């Protein structure tokens, strides 16, 4: 496959045809406190043990704009990173919160399976993308709100890279939007704690002129 040459300055990327490209880094939070055998709570803190940030600190840019899910595990992860990465700006983004499993949070997985056993199954996930837990949210609904957030970014002009501190489900939803794949397929992605997705965004005023979409996935978690 032939690709145009790419120059890599400190901030944005400029391709041969002089189109600005913005680097986005979608980071999953550190490991959280949870009870074995139970579905984790919706807003748990990260664990008390040390977290290896070496790879992230070596890979993420300094002076970026930061977008953080307001849940405490993402805020705590951001606190661990930002002293060395020195954000240019920080914004809390409710659209980036993890999918809510409603009344099932903190409940024994064995009890939840009793309610799911007669429902359609998913090969790689706890439930199908369209299933809505009691008083919760489906992954399809999460994909819709994350896609809306991505579409807003596609209309922006950025000066510096963008870092997002978010969740596994959020990053899978981002990939569903970027690659235009169904939510059920996006649930097949695995995102480890402190793993990250790097993607490059071409502004819509430039990217809609040619084939290939606005997003280029540079590295998967």
mmCIF file of C-alpha atoms in Angstrom:
data_model
loop_
_atom_site.group_PDB
_atom_site.id
_atom_site.type_symbol
_atom_site.label_atom_id
_atom_site.label_comp_id
_atom_site.label_asym_id
_atom_site.label_seq_id
_atom_site.Cartn_x
_atom_site.Cartn_y
_atom_site.Cartn_z
ATOM 1 C CA UNK A 1 0.000 0.000 0.000
ATOM 2 C CA UNK A 2 1.400 3.389 -1.008
ATOM 3 C CA UNK A 3 0.922 6.273 1.411
ATOM 4 C CA UNK A 4 1.989 9.914 1.045
ATOM 5 C CA UNK A 5 5.071 10.975 3.029
ATOM 6 C CA UNK A 6 4.344 12.283 6.512
ATOM 7 C CA UNK A 7 6.362 14.832 8.484
ATOM 8 C CA UNK A 8 6.175 14.696 12.270
ATOM 9 C CA UNK A 9 6.611 18.093 13.949
ATOM 10 C CA UNK A 10 6.159 18.501 17.699
ATOM 11 C CA UNK A 11 2.468 19.332 17.587
ATOM 12 C CA UNK A 12 0.270 18.345 14.661
ATOM 13 C CA UNK A 13 1.192 16.262 11.649
ATOM 14 C CA UNK A 14 1.226 17.813 8.195
ATOM 15 C CA UNK A 15 0.880 15.482 5.228
ATOM 16 C CA UNK A 16 2.335 16.051 1.783
ATOM 17 C CA UNK A 17 -0.826 17.785 0.540
ATOM 18 C CA UNK A 18 -0.548 20.221 3.470
ATOM 19 C CA UNK A 19 -3.587 18.925 5.329
ATOM 20 C CA UNK A 20 -3.393 19.299 9.142
ATOM 21 C CA UNK A 21 -3.691 16.077 11.103
ATOM 22 C CA UNK A 22 -4.254 16.018 14.882
ATOM 23 C CA UNK A 23 -2.925 13.233 17.087
ATOM 24 C CA UNK A 24 -5.426 11.740 19.549
ATOM 25 C CA UNK A 25 -4.462 9.391 22.392
ATOM 26 C CA UNK A 26 -7.270 7.448 24.092
ATOM 27 C CA UNK A 27 -5.969 6.054 27.414
ATOM 28 C CA UNK A 28 -7.741 3.525 29.605
ATOM 29 C CA UNK A 29 -7.619 4.184 33.363
ATOM 30 C CA UNK A 30 -5.516 2.240 35.883
ATOM 31 C CA UNK A 31 -6.797 -0.940 37.558
ATOM 32 C CA UNK A 32 -9.671 -0.422 40.008
ATOM 33 C CA UNK A 33 -10.718 -1.773 43.380
ATOM 34 C CA UNK A 34 -13.397 -4.466 43.079
ATOM 35 C CA UNK A 35 -14.849 -7.492 44.839
ATOM 36 C CA UNK A 36 -14.022 -10.872 43.297
ATOM 37 C CA UNK A 37 -17.051 -12.552 41.750
ATOM 38 C CA UNK A 38 -19.069 -9.341 41.509
ATOM 39 C CA UNK A 39 -19.644 -6.884 38.711
ATOM 40 C CA UNK A 40 -17.559 -3.806 39.624
ATOM 41 C CA UNK A 41 -19.297 -0.635 40.844
ATOM 42 C CA UNK A 42 -19.861 2.095 38.280
ATOM 43 C CA UNK A 43 -17.492 4.553 39.936
ATOM 44 C CA UNK A 44 -14.755 2.688 41.859
ATOM 45 C CA UNK A 45 -11.368 4.185 42.797
ATOM 46 C CA UNK A 46 -8.123 2.847 41.384
ATOM 47 C CA UNK A 47 -6.154 0.331 43.437
ATOM 48 C CA UNK A 48 -3.692 1.419 46.102
ATOM 49 C CA UNK A 49 -0.724 -0.486 44.670
ATOM 50 C CA UNK A 50 1.825 1.154 42.382
ATOM 51 C CA UNK A 51 0.982 1.533 38.698
ATOM 52 C CA UNK A 52 3.628 1.189 35.995
ATOM 53 C CA UNK A 53 3.355 4.382 33.950
ATOM 54 C CA UNK A 54 6.695 4.036 32.170
ATOM 55 C CA UNK A 55 5.284 3.218 28.731
ATOM 56 C CA UNK A 56 2.601 5.897 28.863
ATOM 57 C CA UNK A 57 4.972 8.611 30.022
ATOM 58 C CA UNK A 58 7.345 7.715 27.201
ATOM 59 C CA UNK A 59 4.583 7.601 24.574
ATOM 60 C CA UNK A 60 2.221 10.475 25.362
ATOM 61 C CA UNK A 61 3.058 14.058 24.366
ATOM 62 C CA UNK A 62 3.516 16.929 26.779
ATOM 63 C CA UNK A 63 1.507 20.120 26.439
ATOM 64 C CA UNK A 64 -1.607 18.436 25.017
ATOM 65 C CA UNK A 65 -5.267 19.269 25.558
ATOM 66 C CA UNK A 66 -6.720 16.731 28.013
ATOM 67 C CA UNK A 67 -10.279 15.362 27.991
ATOM 68 C CA UNK A 68 -11.153 13.329 31.087
ATOM 69 C CA UNK A 69 -14.160 11.193 31.961
ATOM 70 C CA UNK A 70 -15.536 12.599 35.248
ATOM 71 C CA UNK A 71 -15.566 9.198 36.995
ATOM 72 C CA UNK A 72 -13.036 8.981 39.815
ATOM 73 C CA UNK A 73 -10.859 6.237 38.307
ATOM 74 C CA UNK A 74 -10.135 8.362 35.248
ATOM 75 C CA UNK A 75 -9.546 11.504 37.301
ATOM 76 C CA UNK A 76 -7.152 9.591 39.551
ATOM 77 C CA UNK A 77 -5.310 8.173 36.550
ATOM 78 C CA UNK A 78 -5.013 11.651 35.067
ATOM 79 C CA UNK A 79 -3.569 12.891 38.363
ATOM 80 C CA UNK A 80 -0.865 10.219 38.156
ATOM 81 C CA UNK A 81 0.154 11.309 34.664
ATOM 82 C CA UNK A 82 -0.302 15.038 34.408
ATOM 83 C CA UNK A 83 2.488 16.174 36.722
ATOM 84 C CA UNK A 84 5.004 14.944 34.152
ATOM 85 C CA UNK A 85 2.984 15.486 30.969
ATOM 86 C CA UNK A 86 1.883 19.049 31.812
ATOM 87 C CA UNK A 87 -1.467 19.474 29.996
ATOM 88 C CA UNK A 88 -2.112 22.700 28.148
ATOM 89 C CA UNK A 89 -5.806 22.469 29.061
ATOM 90 C CA UNK A 90 -8.060 20.095 31.027
ATOM 91 C CA UNK A 91 -11.748 19.432 30.358
ATOM 92 C CA UNK A 92 -14.138 16.985 32.018
ATOM 93 C CA UNK A 93 -16.186 15.149 29.379
ATOM 94 C CA UNK A 94 -19.405 13.424 30.566
ATOM 95 C CA UNK A 95 -19.831 11.908 27.090
ATOM 96 C CA UNK A 96 -16.758 9.743 27.740
ATOM 97 C CA UNK A 97 -18.038 7.923 30.858
ATOM 98 C CA UNK A 98 -18.205 4.144 30.869
ATOM 99 C CA UNK A 99 -21.373 2.230 30.058
ATOM 100 C CA UNK A 100 -23.661 1.935 33.078
ATOM 101 C CA UNK A 101 -24.888 -1.528 34.027
ATOM 102 C CA UNK A 102 -27.503 0.034 36.291
ATOM 103 C CA UNK A 103 -28.754 -2.171 39.111
ATOM 104 C CA UNK A 104 -26.236 -4.882 38.259
ATOM 105 C CA UNK A 105 -23.209 -3.000 39.575
ATOM 106 C CA UNK A 106 -21.820 -4.606 42.763
ATOM 107 C CA UNK A 107 -23.995 -7.695 42.233
ATOM 108 C CA UNK A 108 -22.668 -11.295 42.070
ATOM 109 C CA UNK A 109 -21.944 -12.360 38.509
ATOM 110 C CA UNK A 110 -23.671 -15.712 39.142
ATOM 111 C CA UNK A 111 -26.924 -13.881 39.886
ATOM 112 C CA UNK A 112 -26.603 -11.717 36.787
ATOM 113 C CA UNK A 113 -26.045 -14.782 34.598
ATOM 114 C CA UNK A 114 -29.404 -16.139 35.762
ATOM 115 C CA UNK A 115 -31.039 -13.113 34.144
ATOM 116 C CA UNK A 116 -28.940 -13.374 30.979
ATOM 117 C CA UNK A 117 -29.053 -17.117 30.340
ATOM 118 C CA UNK A 118 -32.118 -16.979 28.083
ATOM 119 C CA UNK A 119 -31.031 -13.803 26.275
ATOM 120 C CA UNK A 120 -28.988 -13.631 23.039
ATOM 121 C CA UNK A 121 -25.297 -14.257 23.710
ATOM 122 C CA UNK A 122 -22.128 -12.479 22.576
ATOM 123 C CA UNK A 123 -18.914 -14.395 21.874
ATOM 124 C CA UNK A 124 -16.589 -11.823 23.432
ATOM 125 C CA UNK A 125 -18.636 -9.755 25.855
ATOM 126 C CA UNK A 126 -20.774 -10.120 28.945
ATOM 127 C CA UNK A 127 -23.865 -9.188 26.926
ATOM 128 C CA UNK A 128 -24.840 -8.130 23.419
ATOM 129 C CA UNK A 129 -24.433 -4.521 22.356
ATOM 130 C CA UNK A 130 -28.176 -3.869 22.213
ATOM 131 C CA UNK A 131 -29.030 -5.297 25.653
ATOM 132 C CA UNK A 132 -30.024 -2.706 28.265
ATOM 133 C CA UNK A 133 -29.372 -3.751 31.891
ATOM 134 C CA UNK A 134 -32.015 -2.759 34.473
ATOM 135 C CA UNK A 135 -31.793 1.039 34.939
ATOM 136 C CA UNK A 136 -28.608 0.977 32.857
ATOM 137 C CA UNK A 137 -27.386 1.686 29.346
ATOM 138 C CA UNK A 138 -26.693 -0.514 26.338
ATOM 139 C CA UNK A 139 -23.385 -0.428 24.501
ATOM 140 C CA UNK A 140 -25.327 0.771 21.451
ATOM 141 C CA UNK A 141 -26.415 3.808 23.479
ATOM 142 C CA UNK A 142 -22.850 4.382 24.656
ATOM 143 C CA UNK A 143 -21.639 4.210 21.046
ATOM 144 C CA UNK A 144 -24.184 6.850 20.036
ATOM 145 C CA UNK A 145 -23.076 9.401 22.648
ATOM 146 C CA UNK A 146 -19.382 8.735 21.984
ATOM 147 C CA UNK A 147 -19.948 9.097 18.232
ATOM 148 C CA UNK A 148 -21.653 12.443 18.846
ATOM 149 C CA UNK A 149 -18.588 13.581 20.797
ATOM 150 C CA UNK A 150 -16.252 12.407 18.017
ATOM 151 C CA UNK A 151 -18.274 14.269 15.387
ATOM 152 C CA UNK A 152 -17.834 17.494 17.347
ATOM 153 C CA UNK A 153 -14.060 16.965 17.351
ATOM 154 C CA UNK A 154 -14.111 16.366 13.609
ATOM 155 C CA UNK A 155 -15.306 19.923 13.062
ATOM 156 C CA UNK A 156 -12.563 21.502 15.189
ATOM 157 C CA UNK A 157 -9.154 22.912 14.301
ATOM 158 C CA UNK A 158 -6.550 21.862 16.888
ATOM 159 C CA UNK A 159 -3.132 23.330 17.605
ATOM 160 C CA UNK A 160 -1.776 20.614 19.930
ATOM 161 C CA UNK A 161 -2.316 16.850 20.386
ATOM 162 C CA UNK A 162 -5.351 15.604 22.319
ATOM 163 C CA UNK A 163 -5.217 13.123 25.225
ATOM 164 C CA UNK A 164 -8.340 11.388 26.544
ATOM 165 C CA UNK A 165 -8.411 9.507 29.849
ATOM 166 C CA UNK A 166 -11.381 7.186 29.533
ATOM 167 C CA UNK A 167 -12.607 3.585 29.731
ATOM 168 C CA UNK A 168 -12.441 0.313 27.818
ATOM 169 C CA UNK A 169 -16.033 0.611 26.624
ATOM 170 C CA UNK A 170 -15.495 4.206 25.578
ATOM 171 C CA UNK A 171 -12.427 3.288 23.537
ATOM 172 C CA UNK A 172 -14.304 0.407 21.879
ATOM 173 C CA UNK A 173 -17.096 2.862 21.052
ATOM 174 C CA UNK A 174 -14.530 5.265 19.573
ATOM 175 C CA UNK A 175 -13.230 2.458 17.354
ATOM 176 C CA UNK A 176 -16.776 1.640 16.245
ATOM 177 C CA UNK A 177 -17.158 5.233 15.081
ATOM 178 C CA UNK A 178 -13.708 5.546 13.490
ATOM 179 C CA UNK A 179 -13.965 2.296 11.545
ATOM 180 C CA UNK A 180 -17.735 2.445 10.909
ATOM 181 C CA UNK A 181 -18.285 -1.030 12.348
ATOM 182 C CA UNK A 182 -21.365 -2.295 14.224
ATOM 183 C CA UNK A 183 -21.276 -2.028 18.031
ATOM 184 C CA UNK A 184 -21.426 -5.813 18.399
ATOM 185 C CA UNK A 185 -18.181 -6.107 16.413
ATOM 186 C CA UNK A 186 -16.520 -3.335 18.413
ATOM 187 C CA UNK A 187 -17.085 -5.370 21.588
ATOM 188 C CA UNK A 188 -14.468 -7.810 20.272
ATOM 189 C CA UNK A 189 -11.684 -5.298 20.998
ATOM 190 C CA UNK A 190 -9.731 -5.692 24.243
ATOM 191 C CA UNK A 191 -8.302 -2.637 26.017
ATOM 192 C CA UNK A 192 -5.982 -3.313 28.985
ATOM 193 C CA UNK A 193 -5.655 -0.992 31.949
ATOM 194 C CA UNK A 194 -3.254 1.823 31.041
ATOM 195 C CA UNK A 195 -3.351 0.724 27.407
ATOM 196 C CA UNK A 196 -3.965 3.369 24.778
ATOM 197 C CA UNK A 197 -5.256 3.855 21.260
ATOM 198 C CA UNK A 198 -3.469 6.362 19.045
ATOM 199 C CA UNK A 199 -5.468 7.788 16.149
ATOM 200 C CA UNK A 200 -4.973 10.682 13.766
ATOM 201 C CA UNK A 201 -7.844 12.978 12.818
ATOM 202 C CA UNK A 202 -8.141 14.880 9.561
ATOM 203 C CA UNK A 203 -10.454 17.878 9.913
ATOM 204 C CA UNK A 204 -13.766 17.376 8.103
ATOM 205 C CA UNK A 205 -13.226 20.406 5.874
ATOM 206 C CA UNK A 206 -10.296 18.517 4.313
ATOM 207 C CA UNK A 207 -11.027 14.842 4.897
ATOM 208 C CA UNK A 208 -14.403 14.613 3.192
ATOM 209 C CA UNK A 209 -12.854 15.453 -0.173
ATOM 210 C CA UNK A 210 -11.347 11.976 -0.604
ATOM 211 C CA UNK A 211 -11.935 8.340 0.314
ATOM 212 C CA UNK A 212 -10.700 6.721 3.512
ATOM 213 C CA UNK A 213 -12.569 8.552 6.259
ATOM 214 C CA UNK A 214 -11.427 11.174 8.742
ATOM 215 C CA UNK A 215 -9.665 8.885 11.223
ATOM 216 C CA UNK A 216 -6.498 6.830 10.857
ATOM 217 C CA UNK A 217 -5.844 4.219 13.555
ATOM 218 C CA UNK A 218 -2.099 4.353 14.245
ATOM 219 C CA UNK A 219 -1.802 1.852 17.090
ATOM 220 C CA UNK A 220 -4.234 -0.358 18.983
ATOM 221 C CA UNK A 221 -4.149 -0.929 22.754
#
